[in-house]
CSV table of C-alpha atoms in Angstrom, one decimal:
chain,number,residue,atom,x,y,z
A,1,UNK,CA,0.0,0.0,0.0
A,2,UNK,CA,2.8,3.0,1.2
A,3,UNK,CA,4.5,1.9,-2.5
A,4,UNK,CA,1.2,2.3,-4.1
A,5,UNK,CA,0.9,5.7,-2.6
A,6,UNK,CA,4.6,6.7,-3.0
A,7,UNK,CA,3.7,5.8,-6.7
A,8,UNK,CA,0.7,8.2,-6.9
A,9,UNK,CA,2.6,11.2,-5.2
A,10,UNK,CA,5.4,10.8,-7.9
A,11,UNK,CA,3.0,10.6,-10.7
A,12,UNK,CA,1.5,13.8,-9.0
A,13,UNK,CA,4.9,15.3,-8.8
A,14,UNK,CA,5.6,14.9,-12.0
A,15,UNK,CA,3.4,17.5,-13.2
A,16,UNK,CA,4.4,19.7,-10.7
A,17,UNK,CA,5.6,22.4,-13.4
A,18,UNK,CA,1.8,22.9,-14.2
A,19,UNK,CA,0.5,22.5,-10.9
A,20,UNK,CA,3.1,24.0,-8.4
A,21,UNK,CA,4.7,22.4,-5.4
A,22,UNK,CA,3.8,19.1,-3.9
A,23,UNK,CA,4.4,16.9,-0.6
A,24,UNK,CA,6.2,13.8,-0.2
A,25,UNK,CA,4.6,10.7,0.1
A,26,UNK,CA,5.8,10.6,3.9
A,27,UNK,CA,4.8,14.2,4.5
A,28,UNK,CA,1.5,13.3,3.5
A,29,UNK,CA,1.1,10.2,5.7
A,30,UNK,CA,2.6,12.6,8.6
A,31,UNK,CA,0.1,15.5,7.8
A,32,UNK,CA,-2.6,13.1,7.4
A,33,UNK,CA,-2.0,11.3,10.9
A,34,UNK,CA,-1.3,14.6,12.6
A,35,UNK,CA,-4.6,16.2,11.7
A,36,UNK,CA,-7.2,13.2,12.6
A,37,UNK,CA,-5.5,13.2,16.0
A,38,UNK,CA,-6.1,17.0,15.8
A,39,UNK,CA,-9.5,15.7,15.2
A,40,UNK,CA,-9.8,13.8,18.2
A,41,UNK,CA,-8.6,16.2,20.7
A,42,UNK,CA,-11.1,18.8,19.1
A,43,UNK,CA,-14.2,16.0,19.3
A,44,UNK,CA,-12.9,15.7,23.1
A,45,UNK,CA,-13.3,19.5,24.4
A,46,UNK,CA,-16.4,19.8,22.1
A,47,UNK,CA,-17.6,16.9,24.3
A,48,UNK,CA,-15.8,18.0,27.5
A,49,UNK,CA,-18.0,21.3,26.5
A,50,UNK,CA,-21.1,19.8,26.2
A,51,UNK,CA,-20.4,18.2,29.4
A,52,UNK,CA,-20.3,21.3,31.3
A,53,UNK,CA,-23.6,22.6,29.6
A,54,UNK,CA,-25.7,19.7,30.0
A,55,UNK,CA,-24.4,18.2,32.9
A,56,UNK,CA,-22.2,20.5,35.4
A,57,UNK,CA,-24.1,24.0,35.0
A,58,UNK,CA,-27.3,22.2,35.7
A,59,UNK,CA,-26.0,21.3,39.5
A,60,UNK,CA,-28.2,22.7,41.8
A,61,UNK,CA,-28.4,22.9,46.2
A,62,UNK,CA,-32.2,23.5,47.3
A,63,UNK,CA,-32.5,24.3,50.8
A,64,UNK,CA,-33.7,21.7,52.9
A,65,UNK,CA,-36.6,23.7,53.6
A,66,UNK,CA,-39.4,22.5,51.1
A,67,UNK,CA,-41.6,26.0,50.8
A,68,UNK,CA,-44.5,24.6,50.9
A,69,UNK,CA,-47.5,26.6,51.3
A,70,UNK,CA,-51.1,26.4,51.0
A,71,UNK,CA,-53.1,28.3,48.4
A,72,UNK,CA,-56.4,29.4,50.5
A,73,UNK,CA,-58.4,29.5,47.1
A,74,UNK,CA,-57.4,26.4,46.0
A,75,UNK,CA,-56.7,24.2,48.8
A,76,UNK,CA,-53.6,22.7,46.8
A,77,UNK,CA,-50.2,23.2,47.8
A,78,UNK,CA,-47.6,24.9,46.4
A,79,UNK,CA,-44.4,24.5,45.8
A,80,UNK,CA,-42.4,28.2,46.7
A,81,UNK,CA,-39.4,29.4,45.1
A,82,UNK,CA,-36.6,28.9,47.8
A,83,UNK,CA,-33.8,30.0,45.5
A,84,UNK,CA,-31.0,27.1,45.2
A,85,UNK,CA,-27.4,27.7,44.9
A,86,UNK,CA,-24.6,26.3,43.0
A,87,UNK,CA,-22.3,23.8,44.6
A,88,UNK,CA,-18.9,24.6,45.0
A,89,UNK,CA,-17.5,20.7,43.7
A,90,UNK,CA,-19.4,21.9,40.9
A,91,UNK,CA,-17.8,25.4,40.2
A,92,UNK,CA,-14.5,23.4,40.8
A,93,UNK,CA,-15.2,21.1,38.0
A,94,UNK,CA,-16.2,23.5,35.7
A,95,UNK,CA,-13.2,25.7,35.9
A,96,UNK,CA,-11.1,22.6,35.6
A,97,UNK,CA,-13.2,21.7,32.6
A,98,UNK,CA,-12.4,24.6,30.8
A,99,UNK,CA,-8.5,24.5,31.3
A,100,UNK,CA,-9.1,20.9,30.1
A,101,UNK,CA,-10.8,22.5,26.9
A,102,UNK,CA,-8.1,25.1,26.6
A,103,UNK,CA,-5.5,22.3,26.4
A,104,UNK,CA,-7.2,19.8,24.5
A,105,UNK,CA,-7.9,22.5,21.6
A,106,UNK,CA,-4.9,24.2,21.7
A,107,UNK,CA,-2.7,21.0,21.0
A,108,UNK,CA,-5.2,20.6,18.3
A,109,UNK,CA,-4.3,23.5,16.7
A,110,UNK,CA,-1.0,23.3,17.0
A,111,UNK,CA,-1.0,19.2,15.6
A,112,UNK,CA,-3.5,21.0,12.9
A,113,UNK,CA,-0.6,23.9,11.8
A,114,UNK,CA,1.9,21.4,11.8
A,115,UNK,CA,0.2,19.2,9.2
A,116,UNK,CA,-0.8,22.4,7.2
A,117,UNK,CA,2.8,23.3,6.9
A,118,UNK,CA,3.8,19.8,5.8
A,119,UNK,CA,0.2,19.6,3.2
A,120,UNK,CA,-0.6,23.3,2.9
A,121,UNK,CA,-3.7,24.2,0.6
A,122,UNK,CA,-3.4,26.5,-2.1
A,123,UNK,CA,-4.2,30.6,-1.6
A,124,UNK,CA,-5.8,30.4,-4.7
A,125,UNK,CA,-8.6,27.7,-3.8
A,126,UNK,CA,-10.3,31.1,-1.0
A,127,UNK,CA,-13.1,29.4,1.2
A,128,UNK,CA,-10.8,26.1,1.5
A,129,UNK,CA,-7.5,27.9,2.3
A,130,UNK,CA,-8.9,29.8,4.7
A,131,UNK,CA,-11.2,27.3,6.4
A,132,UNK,CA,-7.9,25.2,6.2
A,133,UNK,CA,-5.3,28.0,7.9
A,134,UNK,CA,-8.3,29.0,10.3
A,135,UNK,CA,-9.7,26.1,11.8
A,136,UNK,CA,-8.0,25.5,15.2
A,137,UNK,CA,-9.7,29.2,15.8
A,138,UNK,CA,-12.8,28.1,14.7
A,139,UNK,CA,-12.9,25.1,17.1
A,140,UNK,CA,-11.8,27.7,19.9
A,141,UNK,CA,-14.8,29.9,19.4
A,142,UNK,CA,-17.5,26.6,19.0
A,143,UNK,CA,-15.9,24.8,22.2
A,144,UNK,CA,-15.5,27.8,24.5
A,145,UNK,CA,-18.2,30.6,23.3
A,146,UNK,CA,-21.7,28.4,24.1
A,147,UNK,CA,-19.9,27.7,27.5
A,148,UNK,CA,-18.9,30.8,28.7
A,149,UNK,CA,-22.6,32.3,27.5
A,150,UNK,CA,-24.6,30.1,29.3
A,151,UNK,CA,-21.9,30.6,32.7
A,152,UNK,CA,-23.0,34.1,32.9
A,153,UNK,CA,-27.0,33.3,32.2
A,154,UNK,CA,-26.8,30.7,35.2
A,155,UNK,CA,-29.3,31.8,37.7
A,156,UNK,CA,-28.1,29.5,40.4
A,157,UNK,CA,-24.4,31.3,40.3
A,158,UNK,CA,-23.8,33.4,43.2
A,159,UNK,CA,-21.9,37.0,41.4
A,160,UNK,CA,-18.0,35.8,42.6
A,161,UNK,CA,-18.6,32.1,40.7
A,162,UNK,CA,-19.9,33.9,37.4
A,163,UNK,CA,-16.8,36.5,37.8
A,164,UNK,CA,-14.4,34.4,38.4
A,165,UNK,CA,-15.8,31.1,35.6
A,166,UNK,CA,-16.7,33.6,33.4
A,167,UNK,CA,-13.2,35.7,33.0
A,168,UNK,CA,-11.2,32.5,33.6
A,169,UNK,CA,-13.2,31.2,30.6
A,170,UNK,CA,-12.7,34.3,28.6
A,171,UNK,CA,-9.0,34.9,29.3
A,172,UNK,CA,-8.8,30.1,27.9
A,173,UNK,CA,-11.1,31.0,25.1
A,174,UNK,CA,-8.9,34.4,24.0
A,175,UNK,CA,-5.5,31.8,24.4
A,176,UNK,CA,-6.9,29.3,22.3
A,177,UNK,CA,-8.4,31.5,19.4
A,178,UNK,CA,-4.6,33.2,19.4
A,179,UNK,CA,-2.8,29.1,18.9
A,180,UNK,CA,-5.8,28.6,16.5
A,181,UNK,CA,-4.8,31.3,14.4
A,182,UNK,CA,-2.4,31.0,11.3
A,183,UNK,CA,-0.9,34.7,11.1
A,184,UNK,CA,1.2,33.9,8.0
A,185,UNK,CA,0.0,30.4,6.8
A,186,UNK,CA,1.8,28.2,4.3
A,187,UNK,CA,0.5,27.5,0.9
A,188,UNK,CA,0.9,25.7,-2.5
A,189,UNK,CA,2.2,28.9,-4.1
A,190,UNK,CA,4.8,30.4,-1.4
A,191,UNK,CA,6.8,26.1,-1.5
A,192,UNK,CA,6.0,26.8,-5.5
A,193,UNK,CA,8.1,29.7,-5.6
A,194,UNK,CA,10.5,29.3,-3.5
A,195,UNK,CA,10.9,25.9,-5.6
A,196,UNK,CA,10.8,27.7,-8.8
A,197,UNK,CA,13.7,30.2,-7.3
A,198,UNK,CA,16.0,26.8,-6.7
A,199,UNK,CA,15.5,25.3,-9.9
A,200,UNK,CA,16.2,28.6,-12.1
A,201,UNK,CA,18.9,29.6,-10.0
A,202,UNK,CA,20.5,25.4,-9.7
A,203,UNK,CA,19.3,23.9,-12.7
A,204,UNK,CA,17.5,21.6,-10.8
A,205,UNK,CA,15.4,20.8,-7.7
A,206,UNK,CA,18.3,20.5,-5.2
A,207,UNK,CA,18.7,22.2,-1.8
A,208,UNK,CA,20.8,21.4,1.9
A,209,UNK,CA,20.3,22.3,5.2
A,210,UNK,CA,21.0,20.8,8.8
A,211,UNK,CA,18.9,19.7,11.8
A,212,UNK,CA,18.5,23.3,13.1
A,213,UNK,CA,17.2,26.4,11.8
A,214,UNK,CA,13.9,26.7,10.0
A,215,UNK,CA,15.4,27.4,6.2
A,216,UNK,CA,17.0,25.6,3.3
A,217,UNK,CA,20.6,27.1,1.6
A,218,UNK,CA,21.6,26.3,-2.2
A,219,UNK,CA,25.0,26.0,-1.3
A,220,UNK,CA,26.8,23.3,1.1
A,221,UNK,CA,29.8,26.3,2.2
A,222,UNK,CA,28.1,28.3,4.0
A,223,UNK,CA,28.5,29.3,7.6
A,224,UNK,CA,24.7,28.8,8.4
A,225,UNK,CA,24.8,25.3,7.5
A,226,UNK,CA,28.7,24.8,8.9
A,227,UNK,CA,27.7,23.6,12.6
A,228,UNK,CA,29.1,20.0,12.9
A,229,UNK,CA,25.5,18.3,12.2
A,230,UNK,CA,25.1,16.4,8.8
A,231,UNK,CA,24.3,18.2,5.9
A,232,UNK,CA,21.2,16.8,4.3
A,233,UNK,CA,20.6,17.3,0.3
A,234,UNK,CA,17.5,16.4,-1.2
A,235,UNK,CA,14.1,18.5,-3.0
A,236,UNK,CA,12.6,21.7,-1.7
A,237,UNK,CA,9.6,19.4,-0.6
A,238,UNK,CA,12.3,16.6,1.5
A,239,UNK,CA,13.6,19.8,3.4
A,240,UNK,CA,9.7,20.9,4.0
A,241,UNK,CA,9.5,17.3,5.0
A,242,UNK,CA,12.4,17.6,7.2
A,243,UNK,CA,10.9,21.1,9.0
A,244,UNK,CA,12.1,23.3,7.0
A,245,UNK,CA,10.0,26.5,6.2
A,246,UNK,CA,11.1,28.3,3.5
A,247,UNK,CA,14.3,28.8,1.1
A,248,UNK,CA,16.5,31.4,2.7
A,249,UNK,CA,16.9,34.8,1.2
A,250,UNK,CA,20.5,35.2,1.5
A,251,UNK,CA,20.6,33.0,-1.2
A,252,UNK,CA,22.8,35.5,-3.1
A,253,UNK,CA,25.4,35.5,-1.3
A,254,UNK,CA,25.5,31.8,-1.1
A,255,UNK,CA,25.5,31.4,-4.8
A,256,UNK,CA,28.7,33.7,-4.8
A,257,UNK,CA,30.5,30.8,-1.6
A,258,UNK,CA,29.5,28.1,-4.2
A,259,UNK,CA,31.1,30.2,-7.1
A,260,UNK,CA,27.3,29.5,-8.9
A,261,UNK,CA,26.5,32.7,-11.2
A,262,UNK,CA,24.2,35.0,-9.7
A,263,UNK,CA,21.5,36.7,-11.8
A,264,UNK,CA,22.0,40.3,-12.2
A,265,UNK,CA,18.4,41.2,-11.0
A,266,UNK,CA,19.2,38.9,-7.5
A,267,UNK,CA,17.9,41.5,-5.4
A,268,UNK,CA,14.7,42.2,-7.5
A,269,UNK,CA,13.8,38.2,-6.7
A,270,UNK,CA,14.6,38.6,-3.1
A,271,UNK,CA,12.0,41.3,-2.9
A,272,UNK,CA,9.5,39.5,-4.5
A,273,UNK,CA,10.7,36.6,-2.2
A,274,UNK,CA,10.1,38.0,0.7
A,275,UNK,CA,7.0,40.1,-0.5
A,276,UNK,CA,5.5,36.7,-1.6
A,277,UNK,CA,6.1,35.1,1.9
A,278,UNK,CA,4.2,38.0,3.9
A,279,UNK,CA,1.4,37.0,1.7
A,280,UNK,CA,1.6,39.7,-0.8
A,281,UNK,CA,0.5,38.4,-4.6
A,282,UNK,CA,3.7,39.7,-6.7
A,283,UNK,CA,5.2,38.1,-9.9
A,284,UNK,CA,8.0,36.1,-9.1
A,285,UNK,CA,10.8,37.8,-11.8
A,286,UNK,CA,12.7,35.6,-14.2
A,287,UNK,CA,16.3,35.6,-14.0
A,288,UNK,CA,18.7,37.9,-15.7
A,289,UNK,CA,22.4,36.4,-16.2
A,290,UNK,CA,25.0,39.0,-17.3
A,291,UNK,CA,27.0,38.7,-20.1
A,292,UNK,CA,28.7,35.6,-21.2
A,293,UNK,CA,27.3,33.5,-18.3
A,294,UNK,CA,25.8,30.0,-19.3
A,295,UNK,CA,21.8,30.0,-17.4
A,296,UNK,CA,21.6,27.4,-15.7
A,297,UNK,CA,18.7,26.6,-17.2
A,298,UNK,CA,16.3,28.0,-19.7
A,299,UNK,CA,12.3,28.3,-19.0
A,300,UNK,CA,9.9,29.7,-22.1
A,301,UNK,CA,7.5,31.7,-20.6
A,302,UNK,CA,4.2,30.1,-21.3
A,303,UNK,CA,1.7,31.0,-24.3
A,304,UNK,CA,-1.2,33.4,-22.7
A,305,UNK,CA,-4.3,31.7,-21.7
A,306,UNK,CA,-6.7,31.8,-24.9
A,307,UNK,CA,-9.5,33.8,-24.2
């Protein structure tokens, strides 16, 4: 079965000219297992929630005093509102109920970022890539916002317990959303054109880095990568695999240690770069080689769409 699917993910990568950047088979297992355990931990507070609702909130201490009195027109009894209170093993459970939510969805979201990073979606598909990027929030505000709601509507809440539940609640709920959150989420196009930087700029689809650090390097001399740990070498998507984040944009001066030719618009395609990874849509510039230097390699621009 794996050979199957390491089969189909190199039959997918080979169109990856047309289609842009794409996982490893492994990554894709590991993003795959990482988000149904996200999953889980989500189903768990949402149940841990409804718990609390359904089950704790409803606690209720009547007096032993029954208040029964005796309606004169009727002759019936009646049964008199005595008030009730809410127990205090209760108001202990809940508030350790809704750290227990707090952790269960925040690990979530952070299981959930890490597959996204390894299987990102792509900007350009809207309603998925942000329901994708933005889903640990989500969860935050559907496990915590009915709770905390219904904690300040409980009559049987003295004013300290509803205080102190509520903005204990709030202050979890506000700490999840925040984890939940993916301020500068990964996509399709930002691995695409960092790839598509590597491959005009190598010739091919072939980058290094080391155990620490969060970026990849084009060249093996460098000081970054110089740091007594093995030097790995494989594709832009093995060093995603691996946990890296993005190409480095000191790639210029990196070219120059590995005495590779370095385009004459270099810094033009570091903007853009860095432009592109702060989620800015910019056109990623083709390389200009000075005179008498060999490219690499040579890319047509593609025929315009027909109309």
């Amino acid at each position: 079965m794996a050979k199957s699917d390491d089969r189909a993910v190199e039959a997918e990568a080979s169109t990856s000219d047309a289609r842009g950047w794409v996982p490893t088979a492994d990554a894709k297992r590991q993003a795959t297992r990482l988000r149904w355990i996200a999953a889980v931990l989500w189903a768990i507070a949402i149940a841990g929630e409804a718990v609390a609702i359904f089950w704790v909130l409803r606690q209720r201490d009547v007096p032993a005093d029954t208040g029964l009195t005796r309606n004169p027109e009727t002759g019936l009894l009646e049964q008199q509102a005595t008030g009730g209170t809410f127990p205090q093993w209760a108001f202990i459970t809940l508030l350790v109920m809704l750290v227990v939510i707090a952790a269960l969805s925040i690990t979530g979201s952070l299981l959930w970022k890490s597959a996204n990073r390894l299987d990102p979606a792509r900007k350009s598909d809207t309603v998925r890539f942000f329901v994708q990027n933005q889903l640990g929030a989500i969860i935050a505000v559907i496990a915590f916002l009915p709770l905390i709601i219904l904690i300040f509507l409980n009559k049987d809440m003295d004013k300290g317990q509803k205080t102190t539940a509520g903005a204990i609640g709030i202050v979890l709920a506000a700490v999840a959303v925040f984890f939940g959150i993916s301020f500068t989420p990964p996509s399709v196009e930002k691995y695409t054109a960092d790839q598509s930087t590597v491959i005009m700029m190598l010739g091919e689809d072939q980058v290094t880095w080391v155990a620490g650090g969060g970026v990849y390097h084009v060249c093996d001399r460098v000081s970054d990568i110089q740091t007594g740990s093995e030097i790995m070498t494989g594709t832009t998507a093995e060093a995603i695999e691996a946990g890296k984040q993005r190409l480095t944009l000191k790639f210029a001066s990196e070219l120059r240690a590995c005495d590779l030719p370095v385009p004459v618009n270099v810094q033009e395609i570091t903007d853009a770069l860095r432009q592109i990874q702060d989620d800015r849509t910019v056109t990623l510039p083709k390389p200009e080689w000075g005179e008498g230097v060999t490219p690499p390699l040579v890319v047509d621009d593609a025929a315009p769409a027909a109309g």
